[in-house]
Coordinates of C-alpha atoms in Angstrom, one line a residue:
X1 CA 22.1 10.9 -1.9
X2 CA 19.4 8.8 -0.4
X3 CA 17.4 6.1 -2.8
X4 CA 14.2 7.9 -1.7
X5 CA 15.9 11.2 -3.5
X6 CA 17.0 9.5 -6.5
X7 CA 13.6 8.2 -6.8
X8 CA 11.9 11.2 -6.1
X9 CA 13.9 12.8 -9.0
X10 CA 12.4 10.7 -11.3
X11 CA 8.7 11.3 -9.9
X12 CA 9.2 15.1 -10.5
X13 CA 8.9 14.4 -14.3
X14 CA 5.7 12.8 -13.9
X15 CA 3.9 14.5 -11.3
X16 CA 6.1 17.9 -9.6
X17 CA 3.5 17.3 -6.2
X18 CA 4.1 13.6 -6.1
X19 CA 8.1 14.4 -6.2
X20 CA 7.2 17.3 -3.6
X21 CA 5.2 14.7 -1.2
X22 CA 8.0 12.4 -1.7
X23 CA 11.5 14.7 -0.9
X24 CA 9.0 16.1 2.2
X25 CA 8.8 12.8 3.5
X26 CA 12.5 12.1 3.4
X27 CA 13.6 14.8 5.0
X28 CA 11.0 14.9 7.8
X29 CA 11.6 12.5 11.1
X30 CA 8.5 13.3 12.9
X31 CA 5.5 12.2 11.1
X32 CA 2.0 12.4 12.2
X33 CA -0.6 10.4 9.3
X34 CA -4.2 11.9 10.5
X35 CA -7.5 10.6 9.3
X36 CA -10.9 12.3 9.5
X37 CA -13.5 11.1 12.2
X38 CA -15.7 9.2 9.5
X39 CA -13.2 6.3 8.4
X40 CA -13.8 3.5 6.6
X41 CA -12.0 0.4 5.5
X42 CA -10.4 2.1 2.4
X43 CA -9.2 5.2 4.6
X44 CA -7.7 2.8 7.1
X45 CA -6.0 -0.1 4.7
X46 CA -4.6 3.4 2.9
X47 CA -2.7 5.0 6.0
X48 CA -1.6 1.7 6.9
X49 CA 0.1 1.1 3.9
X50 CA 1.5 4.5 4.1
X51 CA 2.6 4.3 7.6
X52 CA 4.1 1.3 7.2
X53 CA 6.0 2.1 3.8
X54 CA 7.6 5.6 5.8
X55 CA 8.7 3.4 8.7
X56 CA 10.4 1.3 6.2
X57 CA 12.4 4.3 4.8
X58 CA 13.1 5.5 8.3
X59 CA 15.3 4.8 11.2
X60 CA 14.4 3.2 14.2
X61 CA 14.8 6.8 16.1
X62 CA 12.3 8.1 13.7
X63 CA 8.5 7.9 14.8
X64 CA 5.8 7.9 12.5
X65 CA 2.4 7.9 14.1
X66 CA -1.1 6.8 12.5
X67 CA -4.0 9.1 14.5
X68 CA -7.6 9.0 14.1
X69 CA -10.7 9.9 16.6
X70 CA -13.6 8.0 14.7
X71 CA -16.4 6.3 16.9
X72 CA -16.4 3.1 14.8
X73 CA -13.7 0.7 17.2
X74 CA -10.9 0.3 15.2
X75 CA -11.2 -3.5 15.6
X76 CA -14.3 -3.4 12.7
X77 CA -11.9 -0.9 10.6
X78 CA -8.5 -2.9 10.6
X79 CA -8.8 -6.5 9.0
X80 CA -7.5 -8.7 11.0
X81 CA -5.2 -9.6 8.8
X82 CA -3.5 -6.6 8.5
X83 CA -0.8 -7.1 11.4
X84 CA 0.0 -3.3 11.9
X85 CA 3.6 -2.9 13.2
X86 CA 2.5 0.1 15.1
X87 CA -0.2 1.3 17.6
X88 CA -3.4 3.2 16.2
X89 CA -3.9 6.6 18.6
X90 CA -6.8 8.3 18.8
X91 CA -5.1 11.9 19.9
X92 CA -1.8 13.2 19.1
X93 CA -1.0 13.5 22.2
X94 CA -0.1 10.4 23.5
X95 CA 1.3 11.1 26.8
X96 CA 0.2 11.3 29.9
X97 CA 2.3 13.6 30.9
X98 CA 2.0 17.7 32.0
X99 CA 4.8 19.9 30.0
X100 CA 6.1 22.9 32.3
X101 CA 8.2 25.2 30.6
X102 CA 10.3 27.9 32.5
X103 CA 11.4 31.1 30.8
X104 CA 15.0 32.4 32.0
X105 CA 14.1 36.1 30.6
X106 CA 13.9 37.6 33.8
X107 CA 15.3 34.7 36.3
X108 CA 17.2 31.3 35.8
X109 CA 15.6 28.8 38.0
X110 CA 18.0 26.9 40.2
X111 CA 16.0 24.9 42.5
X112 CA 12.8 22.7 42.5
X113 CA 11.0 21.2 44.9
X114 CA 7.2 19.8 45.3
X115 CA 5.0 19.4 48.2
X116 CA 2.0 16.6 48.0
X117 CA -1.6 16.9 50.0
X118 CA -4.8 15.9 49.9
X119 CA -5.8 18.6 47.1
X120 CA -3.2 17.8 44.8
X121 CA 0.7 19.0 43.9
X122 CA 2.3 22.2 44.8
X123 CA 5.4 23.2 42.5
X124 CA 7.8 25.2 43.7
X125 CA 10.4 27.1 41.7
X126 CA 13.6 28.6 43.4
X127 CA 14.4 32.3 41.1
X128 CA 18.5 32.9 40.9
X129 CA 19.8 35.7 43.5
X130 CA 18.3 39.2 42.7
X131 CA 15.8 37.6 40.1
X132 CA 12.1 37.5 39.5
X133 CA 10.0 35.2 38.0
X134 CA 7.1 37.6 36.0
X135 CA 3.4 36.7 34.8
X136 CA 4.1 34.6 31.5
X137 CA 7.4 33.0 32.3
X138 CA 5.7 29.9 33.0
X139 CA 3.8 27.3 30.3
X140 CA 2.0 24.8 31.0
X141 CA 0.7 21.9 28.7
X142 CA 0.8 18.3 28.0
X143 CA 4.0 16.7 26.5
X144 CA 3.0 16.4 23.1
X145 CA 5.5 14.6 20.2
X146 CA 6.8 17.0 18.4
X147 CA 5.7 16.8 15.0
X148 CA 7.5 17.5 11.6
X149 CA 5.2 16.7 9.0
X150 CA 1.4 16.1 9.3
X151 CA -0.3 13.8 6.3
X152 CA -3.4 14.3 6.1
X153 CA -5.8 11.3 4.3
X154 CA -9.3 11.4 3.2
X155 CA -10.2 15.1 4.7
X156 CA -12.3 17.5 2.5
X157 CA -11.0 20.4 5.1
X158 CA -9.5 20.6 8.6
X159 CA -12.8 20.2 10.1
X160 CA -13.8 17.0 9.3
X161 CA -10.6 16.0 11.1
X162 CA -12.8 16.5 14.3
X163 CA -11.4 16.2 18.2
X164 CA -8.1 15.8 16.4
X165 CA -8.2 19.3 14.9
X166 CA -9.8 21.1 17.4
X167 CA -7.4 19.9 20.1
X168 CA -4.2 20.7 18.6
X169 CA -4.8 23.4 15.7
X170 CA -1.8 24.9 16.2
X171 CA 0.1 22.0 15.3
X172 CA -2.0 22.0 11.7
X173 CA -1.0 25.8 11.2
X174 CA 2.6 25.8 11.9
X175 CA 3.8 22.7 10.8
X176 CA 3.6 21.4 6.8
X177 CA 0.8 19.8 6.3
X178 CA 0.6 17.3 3.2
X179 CA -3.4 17.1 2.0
X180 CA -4.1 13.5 -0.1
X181 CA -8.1 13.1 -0.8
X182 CA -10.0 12.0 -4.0
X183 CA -13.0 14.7 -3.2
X184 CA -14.6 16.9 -5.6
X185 CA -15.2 19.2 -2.8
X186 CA -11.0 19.2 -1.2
X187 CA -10.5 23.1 -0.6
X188 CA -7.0 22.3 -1.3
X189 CA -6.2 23.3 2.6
X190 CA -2.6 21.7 2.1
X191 CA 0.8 23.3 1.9
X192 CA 1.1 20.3 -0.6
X193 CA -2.0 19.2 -2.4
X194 CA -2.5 15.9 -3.7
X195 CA -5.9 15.6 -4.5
X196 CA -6.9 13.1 -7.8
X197 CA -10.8 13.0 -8.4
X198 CA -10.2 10.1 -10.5
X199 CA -9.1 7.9 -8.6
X200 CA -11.6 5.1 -7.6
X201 CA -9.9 5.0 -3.5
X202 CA -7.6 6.1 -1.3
X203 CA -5.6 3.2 -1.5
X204 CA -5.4 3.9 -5.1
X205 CA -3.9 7.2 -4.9
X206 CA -1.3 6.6 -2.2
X207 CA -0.1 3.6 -3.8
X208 CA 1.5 6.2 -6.0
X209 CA 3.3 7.3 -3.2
X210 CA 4.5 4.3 -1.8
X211 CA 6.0 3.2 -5.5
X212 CA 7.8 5.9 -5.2
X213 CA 9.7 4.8 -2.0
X214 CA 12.2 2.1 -3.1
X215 CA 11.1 -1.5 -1.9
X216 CA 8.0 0.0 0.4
X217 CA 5.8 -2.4 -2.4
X218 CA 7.3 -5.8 -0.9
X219 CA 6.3 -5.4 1.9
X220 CA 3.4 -8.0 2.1
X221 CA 1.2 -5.7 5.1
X222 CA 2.2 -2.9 2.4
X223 CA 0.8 -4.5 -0.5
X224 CA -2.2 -6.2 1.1
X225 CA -3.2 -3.0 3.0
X226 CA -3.6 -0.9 -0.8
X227 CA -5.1 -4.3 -2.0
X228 CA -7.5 -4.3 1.0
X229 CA -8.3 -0.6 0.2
X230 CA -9.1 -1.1 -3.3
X231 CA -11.0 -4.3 -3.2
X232 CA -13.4 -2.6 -0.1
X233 CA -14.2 0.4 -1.9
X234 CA -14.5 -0.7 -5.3
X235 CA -17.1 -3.6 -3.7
X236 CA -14.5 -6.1 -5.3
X237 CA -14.2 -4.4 -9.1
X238 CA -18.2 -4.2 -9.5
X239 CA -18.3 -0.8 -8.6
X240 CA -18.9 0.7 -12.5
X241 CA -16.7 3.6 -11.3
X242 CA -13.3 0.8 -11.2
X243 CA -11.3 2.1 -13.8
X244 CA -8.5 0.5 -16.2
X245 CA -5.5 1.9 -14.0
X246 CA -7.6 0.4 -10.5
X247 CA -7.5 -3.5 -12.2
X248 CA -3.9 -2.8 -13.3
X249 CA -2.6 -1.4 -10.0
X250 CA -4.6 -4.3 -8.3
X251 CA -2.9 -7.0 -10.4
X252 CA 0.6 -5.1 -9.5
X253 CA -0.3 -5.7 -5.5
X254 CA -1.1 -9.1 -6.1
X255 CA 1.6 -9.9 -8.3
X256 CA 3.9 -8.5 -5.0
X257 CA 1.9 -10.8 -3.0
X258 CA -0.9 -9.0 -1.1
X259 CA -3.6 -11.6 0.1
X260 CA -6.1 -11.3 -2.1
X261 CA -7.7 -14.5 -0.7
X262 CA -8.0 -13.3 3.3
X263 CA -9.4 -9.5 1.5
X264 CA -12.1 -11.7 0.4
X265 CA -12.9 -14.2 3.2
X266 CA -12.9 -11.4 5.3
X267 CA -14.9 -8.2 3.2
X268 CA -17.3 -10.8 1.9
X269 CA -17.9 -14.2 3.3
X270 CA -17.2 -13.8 7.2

């Protein structure tokens, strides 16, 4: 039994989705973590922290990839002191490659062969003896990752998603699809649903889910990331909205040793 499971357990008694979010994550390999087109800081800081927490549960075969398509570069929305073991995309598919897929239902290819002009490629495709290839034996499409679990952050609804959802809904409706916000207005889209209104940030609320995967805290890009979160969207504590449990789960991040210092050089005096 994995420490992530034995951890879970013990989540289940507080919060059954948080123990859900948390065995879903253990036994997935693929991860995509998706953000809607209008990020902020807070949106940002939180998937990095949760990115980075799953690749520290994982194995090095495992990919986890952080995806968002918002207009705003991504320099002004990751803090430079954030160093980010991992590559932000901006599509899921990150290849540049073209996916053909031959059916053997009515012939087994055998041979292949290309021919190259001035208009392009020509494919050829050799049928076995006494076969025929048929309309619909052939697919094409680019090589996408194939994905697991999608984690969705920050998203009312798969719309606000944007290019990212309307280039690849089929991967949203057939594979699990874990829904975290802090909106009133969530429509609870998930196949798990994690959505606290109280919460006073994103960072906030997935810090719940990083505690619950055994030493994903120490990590000091972890910590600061959630720190960095909170801080931004709670306008360093003045917000009036900052509740008890925010200044208590801010002291916890600094007490692990999230740079509360470079957080505020960098939202406030730079």
């Amino acid at each position: 039994i994995s420490r992530i499971a034995i951890k879970s357990a013990m989540t289940d008694i507080k919060n059954p989705n948080l123990g859900t979010i948390i065995k879903t994550i253990d036994k997935s390999t693929r991860i995509a973590v998706v953000l809607p087109e209008q990020a902020n800081i807070d949106l940002v800081s939180a998937s990095i922290a949760l990115s980075t927490a799953i690749k520290f549960s994982k194995t090095e075969t495992e990919k986890t990839l952080m995806i968002f398509s918002s207009a705003t570069p991504q320099q002004l929305l990751t803090p430079p002191f954030l160093k980010t073991p991992f590559k932000i995309h901006s599509a899921i598919n990150n290849s540049n490659q073209l996916e053909i897929k031959i059916s053997d239902r009515h012939a087994k290819p055998t041979e292949l062969r290309y021919e190259k002009d001035d208009e392009g490629l020509t494919v050829f495709i050799t049928p076995n003896s006494g076969g025929n290839f048929q309309d619909g034996d052939v697919t094409v499409s680019p090589n996408m990752i194939k994905f697991d679990l999608v984690i969705i952050l920050g998203a009312a609804n798969f719309e606000q998603l944007g290019k990212v959802y309307l280039d690849n809904t089929k991967l949203f409706f057939e594979t699990p699809h874990i829904n975290i916000d802090i909106n009133p207005a969530n429509e609870f889209f998930g196949t798990v649903n994690f959505v606290q209104t109280v919460a006073t940030s994103m960072s906030e609320l997935v810090m719940d889910i990083v505690e619950a995967i055994p030493d994903a805290l120490k990590s000091e890009t972890v910590s600061t990331a959630l720190l960095a979160g909170i801080i931004s969207q709670t306008s360093s504590f003045r917000d009036p909205k900052t509740t008890p449990q925010t200044m208590l789960k801010a002291s916890r991040l600094i007490e692990v040793g999230a740079k509360q210092q470079e957080i505020i050089q960098y939202l406030y005096k730079t």
